[in-house]
Coordinates of C-alpha atoms and ligand atoms in Angstrom, one line a residue:
M1 CA 0.0 0.0 0.0
V2 CA 1.2 3.5 -0.9
D3 CA 1.7 5.9 2.0
F4 CA 0.9 9.6 1.3
E5 CA 2.3 12.6 3.1
I6 CA -0.7 14.7 4.1
P7 CA -0.1 18.3 5.0
T8 CA -1.9 19.9 7.9
E9 CA -2.8 23.0 5.9
Q10 CA -4.1 23.5 2.3
W11 CA -5.4 26.1 -0.1
A12 CA -9.2 26.4 -0.6
Q13 CA -11.8 28.7 -2.0
V14 CA -14.3 29.5 0.8
I15 CA -17.6 31.3 0.5
E16 CA -17.7 33.1 3.8
Q17 CA -20.5 35.4 2.8
T18 CA -22.9 35.1 -0.1
G19 CA -21.5 36.6 -3.3
T20 CA -17.8 36.4 -2.6
T21 CA -15.3 33.5 -2.6
T22 CA -12.0 33.8 -0.7
Y23 CA -8.8 32.0 -1.6
K24 CA -7.2 31.1 1.7
K25 CA -5.3 28.5 3.7
I26 CA -7.4 26.2 5.9
P27 CA -6.7 23.0 7.9
V28 CA -6.9 19.6 6.3
R29 CA -9.6 17.3 7.8
Q30 CA -9.1 13.6 8.6
P31 CA -11.7 11.2 7.1
G32 CA -14.2 9.5 9.4
P33 CA -14.6 5.7 9.5
D34 CA -16.8 5.5 6.3
E35 CA -14.9 8.3 4.5
V36 CA -12.0 8.8 2.2
L37 CA -9.7 11.8 1.9
I38 CA -9.2 12.8 -1.8
N39 CA -6.2 14.9 -2.9
I40 CA -8.2 16.9 -5.5
K41 CA -6.1 17.5 -8.7
Y42 CA -8.8 19.1 -10.9
S43 CA -12.3 20.4 -10.3
G44 CA -14.8 21.6 -12.9
V45 CA -16.8 24.8 -12.3
C46 CA -20.5 24.1 -12.7
H47 CA -23.1 26.8 -13.0
T48 CA -24.6 25.3 -9.8
D49 CA -21.5 26.6 -8.0
L50 CA -22.5 30.1 -9.2
H51 CA -26.0 29.5 -7.8
A52 CA -24.4 28.4 -4.5
L53 CA -22.2 31.6 -4.5
N54 CA -25.2 33.8 -5.1
G55 CA -27.5 32.0 -2.7
D56 CA -30.3 32.3 -5.3
W57 CA -32.0 28.9 -4.9
P58 CA -34.8 28.1 -2.4
L59 CA -32.5 25.5 -0.8
E60 CA -30.6 26.2 2.4
R61 CA -26.8 26.2 2.0
K62 CA -24.2 26.1 4.8
T63 CA -22.0 29.0 5.5
P64 CA -19.0 29.1 5.3
V65 CA -18.9 26.6 2.5
I66 CA -16.3 25.4 0.1
G67 CA -17.9 24.9 -3.3
G68 CA -17.1 22.4 -6.1
H69 CA -18.7 19.1 -7.0
E70 CA -16.7 18.0 -10.1
G71 CA -13.6 17.1 -8.2
A72 CA -11.2 14.4 -9.5
G73 CA -8.2 13.2 -7.5
V74 CA -6.3 10.5 -5.7
V75 CA -7.4 8.8 -2.5
V76 CA -4.7 9.5 0.1
A77 CA -6.3 8.3 3.4
K78 CA -9.4 6.3 4.3
G79 CA -11.4 5.3 7.4
E80 CA -11.4 1.8 9.0
Y81 CA -14.8 0.7 7.3
V82 CA -13.6 1.5 3.8
T83 CA -12.6 -1.8 2.2
D84 CA -13.3 -1.4 -1.5
I85 CA -11.1 1.6 -2.2
E86 CA -7.3 1.6 -1.9
L87 CA -4.9 4.4 -1.2
G88 CA -3.7 5.7 -4.6
D89 CA -7.0 4.9 -6.4
Y90 CA -8.6 7.7 -8.5
A91 CA -11.9 8.9 -7.1
G92 CA -14.4 11.7 -7.8
I93 CA -16.5 14.1 -5.8
K94 CA -19.9 14.6 -7.3
W95 CA -23.0 16.7 -6.2
L96 CA -24.5 13.9 -4.1
H97 CA -22.0 13.6 -1.2
S98 CA -24.1 11.1 0.6
S99 CA -27.6 9.7 1.1
C100 CA -29.1 7.5 3.9
L101 CA -28.9 4.3 1.7
A102 CA -31.9 2.9 3.6
C103 CA -35.1 5.0 2.7
S104 CA -37.6 3.9 0.1
F105 CA -35.9 6.2 -2.5
C106 CA -32.4 5.0 -1.7
I107 CA -33.3 1.3 -1.9
Q108 CA -34.7 1.9 -5.4
S109 CA -31.5 3.6 -6.3
L110 CA -33.3 7.0 -6.5
E111 CA -30.7 8.3 -4.1
P112 CA -30.8 12.0 -5.3
L113 CA -34.3 12.0 -3.9
C114 CA -33.3 11.0 -0.4
D115 CA -34.5 13.3 2.4
H116 CA -31.1 13.0 4.1
A117 CA -29.0 13.7 1.0
Q118 CA -26.0 15.9 1.6
L119 CA -24.7 18.0 -1.3
S120 CA -21.0 18.6 -2.1
G121 CA -20.1 22.3 -2.2
Y122 CA -23.5 23.2 -0.8
T123 CA -24.5 21.4 2.5
V124 CA -21.0 20.0 3.0
D125 CA -17.6 21.2 1.8
G126 CA -16.8 20.4 -1.8
S127 CA -13.8 20.1 -4.2
F128 CA -12.5 23.7 -4.4
Q129 CA -9.9 22.6 -1.8
Q130 CA -6.8 20.5 -2.1
Y131 CA -7.9 17.7 0.3
A132 CA -11.6 16.9 0.4
V133 CA -13.3 14.4 2.7
A134 CA -16.0 12.3 0.9
K135 CA -18.3 9.3 1.7
A136 CA -16.7 6.1 0.3
A137 CA -20.1 4.7 -0.6
H138 CA -20.8 7.7 -2.9
V139 CA -17.5 8.7 -4.5
A140 CA -17.2 8.1 -8.2
R141 CA -14.7 5.3 -9.1
I142 CA -12.4 6.6 -11.8
P143 CA -10.2 4.1 -13.7
K144 CA -6.5 4.7 -13.5
Q145 CA -6.0 5.4 -17.2
C146 CA -8.2 8.6 -17.0
D147 CA -6.9 12.1 -17.5
L148 CA -8.1 13.7 -14.2
A149 CA -8.7 17.2 -15.8
A150 CA -10.7 15.8 -18.7
V151 CA -12.8 13.4 -16.5
A152 CA -13.7 16.1 -13.9
P153 CA -16.7 17.6 -15.9
I154 CA -18.2 14.1 -16.3
L155 CA -18.8 14.0 -12.5
C156 CA -21.7 16.5 -12.7
A157 CA -22.2 17.8 -16.3
G158 CA -21.6 14.5 -18.0
L159 CA -23.6 12.4 -15.5
T160 CA -26.5 14.9 -15.5
V161 CA -27.0 15.1 -19.3
Y162 CA -26.4 11.3 -19.7
K163 CA -29.2 10.7 -17.2
G164 CA -31.4 13.3 -18.8
L165 CA -31.0 11.7 -22.2
K166 CA -31.8 8.3 -20.7
V167 CA -35.1 9.5 -19.2
S168 CA -36.0 11.4 -22.4
G169 CA -36.9 8.1 -23.9
V170 CA -35.5 9.0 -27.3
Q171 CA -34.6 6.0 -29.3
P172 CA -31.5 5.7 -31.6
G173 CA -32.3 7.6 -34.7
G174 CA -34.5 10.1 -32.9
S175 CA -33.7 13.8 -32.4
V176 CA -33.1 15.9 -29.3
A177 CA -32.9 19.7 -29.0
I178 CA -30.3 20.7 -26.6
V179 CA -31.0 24.2 -25.2
G180 CA -27.8 25.7 -23.7
A181 CA -25.7 23.5 -25.9
G182 CA -22.7 25.8 -25.8
G183 CA -22.3 25.6 -22.0
G184 CA -20.7 23.0 -19.8
L185 CA -23.7 20.6 -19.6
G186 CA -24.6 21.3 -23.2
N187 CA -21.3 20.5 -24.9
L188 CA -21.3 17.1 -23.2
A189 CA -25.0 16.6 -24.0
I190 CA -24.1 16.8 -27.7
Q191 CA -21.5 14.1 -27.3
Y192 CA -23.6 11.8 -25.2
A193 CA -26.6 12.2 -27.6
K194 CA -24.3 11.2 -30.5
A195 CA -22.9 8.3 -28.6
M196 CA -26.4 7.1 -27.8
G197 CA -27.4 7.2 -31.5
M198 CA -29.5 10.4 -31.3
N199 CA -29.4 13.4 -33.6
P200 CA -28.5 16.5 -31.5
I201 CA -29.9 19.9 -32.5
A202 CA -27.9 22.6 -30.6
I203 CA -29.4 25.9 -29.4
D204 CA -27.4 28.7 -27.8
G205 CA -26.1 32.2 -28.5
G206 CA -23.1 33.5 -30.4
A207 CA -20.8 32.3 -33.2
D208 CA -18.1 30.8 -31.0
K209 CA -20.6 28.6 -29.2
G210 CA -22.0 27.6 -32.6
Q211 CA -18.7 26.6 -33.9
A212 CA -18.0 24.5 -30.8
C213 CA -21.4 22.8 -31.0
M214 CA -20.9 21.9 -34.7
D215 CA -17.3 20.7 -34.0
L216 CA -18.7 18.4 -31.3
G217 CA -21.2 16.8 -33.8
A218 CA -24.4 18.8 -33.6
S219 CA -26.4 18.4 -36.8
T220 CA -27.7 22.0 -36.7
Y221 CA -26.9 25.1 -34.6
I222 CA -29.6 27.7 -33.9
D223 CA -28.5 31.0 -32.4
F224 CA -31.3 32.2 -30.1
T225 CA -29.8 35.7 -30.2
T226 CA -30.3 36.1 -33.9
S227 CA -33.0 33.6 -34.9
R228 CA -36.2 35.3 -36.0
N229 CA -38.3 32.3 -35.2
I230 CA -36.7 29.6 -33.0
V231 CA -39.8 27.4 -33.1
A232 CA -39.8 27.3 -36.9
D233 CA -36.0 26.8 -37.1
V234 CA -36.0 23.9 -34.7
K235 CA -38.8 22.2 -36.4
A236 CA -37.2 22.7 -39.8
A237 CA -34.1 20.8 -38.5
T238 CA -36.2 17.6 -37.8
S239 CA -37.7 14.8 -39.9
E240 CA -41.1 15.8 -41.5
G241 CA -40.7 19.2 -39.7
R242 CA -42.5 17.7 -36.8
G243 CA -40.1 18.8 -34.1
P244 CA -37.6 16.9 -32.0
H245 CA -38.6 13.8 -30.0
A246 CA -37.2 15.4 -26.9
V247 CA -35.8 18.7 -25.6
L248 CA -33.1 18.9 -22.9
L249 CA -33.4 22.3 -21.2
L250 CA -30.0 23.1 -19.8
A251 CA -30.0 26.9 -19.8
A252 CA -29.9 28.8 -16.6
S253 CA -33.0 30.6 -17.9
D254 CA -36.7 29.6 -18.0
R255 CA -37.5 31.6 -21.2
P256 CA -36.8 28.8 -23.6
F257 CA -39.3 26.5 -22.0
Q258 CA -42.2 28.4 -23.6
Q259 CA -40.6 27.8 -27.0
A260 CA -39.9 24.2 -26.3
I261 CA -43.5 23.4 -25.6
Q262 CA -44.3 24.7 -29.1
Y263 CA -41.6 22.9 -31.0
V264 CA -41.4 19.5 -29.2
R265 CA -42.8 16.7 -31.3
S266 CA -46.3 15.4 -30.3
N267 CA -45.8 12.5 -27.8
G268 CA -42.4 14.0 -27.1
T269 CA -40.7 14.8 -23.8
I270 CA -39.3 18.0 -22.3
V271 CA -36.6 17.3 -19.8
C272 CA -36.0 20.1 -17.3
I273 CA -32.4 20.2 -16.0
G274 CA -31.3 23.8 -15.8
M275 CA -32.4 25.5 -12.6
P276 CA -32.8 29.3 -13.2
A277 CA -33.2 31.2 -10.0
G278 CA -36.8 31.9 -9.4
G279 CA -37.7 30.1 -12.7
N280 CA -41.3 29.1 -13.5
Y281 CA -42.8 27.0 -16.3
Q282 CA -46.2 27.4 -17.8
V283 CA -47.7 24.4 -19.6
P284 CA -50.7 25.1 -21.8
V285 CA -53.1 22.4 -20.8
F286 CA -54.7 22.0 -24.3
D287 CA -51.3 21.3 -26.0
A288 CA -50.1 19.0 -23.2
V289 CA -53.3 16.9 -23.6
V290 CA -54.0 16.8 -27.3
R291 CA -50.3 16.6 -28.3
C292 CA -49.5 14.2 -25.4
I293 CA -46.5 16.2 -24.2
N294 CA -44.5 14.9 -21.3
V295 CA -42.6 17.3 -19.0
K296 CA -40.2 15.9 -16.5
G297 CA -37.4 17.0 -14.2
S298 CA -34.1 15.2 -14.1
Y299 CA -31.7 15.7 -11.2
V300 CA -28.0 14.4 -11.5
G301 CA -28.1 10.6 -11.4
N302 CA -27.4 7.6 -9.1
R303 CA -24.2 5.7 -8.6
Q304 CA -24.9 3.3 -11.5
D305 CA -25.6 6.3 -13.8
T306 CA -22.2 7.7 -12.7
A307 CA -20.4 4.5 -13.6
E308 CA -22.1 4.4 -17.0
A309 CA -21.3 8.1 -17.7
I310 CA -17.7 7.5 -16.9
D311 CA -17.6 4.3 -19.1
F312 CA -18.6 6.4 -22.2
F313 CA -15.7 8.7 -21.3
V314 CA -13.2 5.8 -20.9
Q315 CA -14.3 4.3 -24.2
G316 CA -13.5 7.6 -25.9
S317 CA -17.0 8.3 -27.2
V318 CA -17.4 11.4 -25.1
K319 CA -14.7 14.0 -25.4
A320 CA -15.5 17.7 -24.9
P321 CA -12.9 20.5 -24.9
F322 CA -12.3 22.3 -21.6
K323 CA -10.1 25.2 -20.4
V324 CA -7.9 25.1 -17.4
A325 CA -7.5 27.9 -14.8
K326 CA -5.9 28.0 -11.4
L327 CA -7.8 27.5 -8.1
E328 CA -7.1 31.0 -7.2
E329 CA -8.7 32.3 -10.4
L330 CA -12.2 31.0 -9.5
Q331 CA -13.8 34.4 -9.2
S332 CA -12.8 35.3 -12.7
V333 CA -14.3 32.1 -14.0
F334 CA -17.6 33.0 -12.2
D335 CA -17.4 36.5 -13.8
M336 CA -17.2 34.9 -17.3
M337 CA -20.0 32.5 -16.4
K338 CA -22.3 35.3 -15.3
A339 CA -21.8 36.9 -18.6
N340 CA -22.5 33.6 -20.5
K341 CA -19.0 33.9 -22.0
I342 CA -17.8 30.4 -21.3
V343 CA -17.8 27.9 -24.2
G344 CA -18.0 24.5 -22.6
R345 CA -16.3 24.0 -19.2
Y346 CA -13.6 25.6 -17.1
V347 CA -11.6 23.1 -14.9
L348 CA -9.5 24.4 -12.0
K349 CA -6.1 23.0 -11.4
V350 CA -6.3 22.4 -7.6
S351 CA -3.1 20.5 -6.7
D352 CA 0.1 19.6 -8.6
Ligands
8ID1 O1 -29.1 17.8 -11.9 C1 -29.4 18.9 -12.5 N1 -30.6 19.1 -12.8 C2 -28.3 19.8 -12.8 C3 -27.0 19.4 -12.7 C4 -26.0 20.4 -13.0 C5 -26.3 21.7 -13.4 C6 -28.6 21.1 -13.1 N2 -27.6 22.0 -13.4 C7 -28.1 23.4 -13.8 C8 -27.2 24.5 -13.3 O2 -27.4 24.8 -11.9 C9 -27.6 25.6 -14.3 O3 -28.8 26.2 -13.9 O4 -28.0 23.5 -15.2 C10 -27.8 24.8 -15.6 C11 -26.7 24.9 -16.6 O5 -25.5 24.6 -16.0 P1 -24.1 24.7 -16.9 O6 -24.1 23.9 -18.1 O7 -23.0 24.5 -15.9 O8 -24.1 26.3 -17.2 P2 -23.4 27.1 -18.4 O9 -22.1 26.5 -18.7 O10 -23.4 28.5 -17.9 O11 -24.3 27.0 -19.6 C12 -25.6 27.5 -19.8 C13 -25.8 27.9 -21.2 O12 -27.1 28.3 -21.4 C14 -27.2 29.2 -22.5 C15 -25.9 30.1 -22.1 O13 -25.5 30.9 -23.2 C16 -24.9 29.1 -21.7 O14 -24.1 28.6 -22.8 N3 -28.5 29.9 -22.6 C17 -29.1 30.9 -21.8 I1 -28.4 31.6 -20.0 N4 -30.3 31.3 -22.2 C18 -30.4 30.5 -23.4 C19 -31.5 30.5 -24.3 N5 -32.6 31.2 -24.2 C20 -29.3 29.7 -23.6 N6 -29.3 28.8 -24.6 C21 -30.3 28.8 -25.5 N7 -31.4 29.6 -25.3
ZN2 ZN1 -23.0 20.6 -11.2
ZN3 ZN1 -32.3 7.8 1.6

């Protein structure tokens, strides 16, 4: 067994008050009996981290809190009950830090719905620190051949869109509109959709996001900032002009929902994933009934979904470009995200 030298102090980004994150030194914690200590090498920055920073969701967050829930690193210490992870293994911090594993949701592997779920970077400290404690039962198992920077966004963005595509019910050959396709979740959604045999239609704003979406394999790019008629443009990109079989709503805005309800194919499904602060959806009852439209929510995924999402990455069928910044540069990544300027994902380099 490898022995790791663990420092007593480490660098972290701490939200001490809503709206600001502070780069500072803090103590390193020791893992409890059912926990592991992960030396985080890279952590993706999800738009959810920005919601946590701004405190704009109707969900209580702890303060102070260390954000981050796409953390990939090396297990450097573990508690006495942890028998299926070895020191030196690669592991990942995801949004679901823990769940009770015993309630009626947990035993059906609907663990994100557990009443006792703890959330990384929100109700417990996350991966914007060099040494993060995580529950062994829930950490993502990452195969040794993986590039830790590239796999980090799979831990939330990849997992979430893979699960969303699964529950969309779209069959191979079917089409899916991806709203917010130029962002972190969206870029990966294009890749998973292709890998699952679906035809992805990308919707976002700006030419650089358009280029990225087409490079990743979208069949069409529709720019919501310039399109005169998004509903007509989306329908025109589908077979018989009947609209896509499903829509993945990934934007941190509720505006596109009203369009989605108009262009989704009859008998199709709208999957709500993006969580705009204060967002609301209005479903016209007549359309929902006579066109048999399904509207559902999808919230990260369970441990099996995580393993499957990582498998696609390992097989090389999911590969999205990302940019790397330093842990101390988190605030500037948030500033770009607020302005919707980020194409794909930013990944922070957390430790050497
Ligand atoms: O489990 C979940 N449901 C889950 C998991 C992870 C993230 C939900 N989320 C939520 C986040 O909290 C956030 O609200 O999904 C949303 C998107 O996360 P992200 O992909 O990390 O955000 P981003 O990288 O900023 O991308 C958002 C994209 O949406 C585009 C923006 O231009 C950006 O590229 N967009 C917007 I804002 N309005 C749009 C519109 N009207 C739009 N694209 C098309 N049409
Ligand atoms: Zn996330
Ligand atoms: Zn439970």
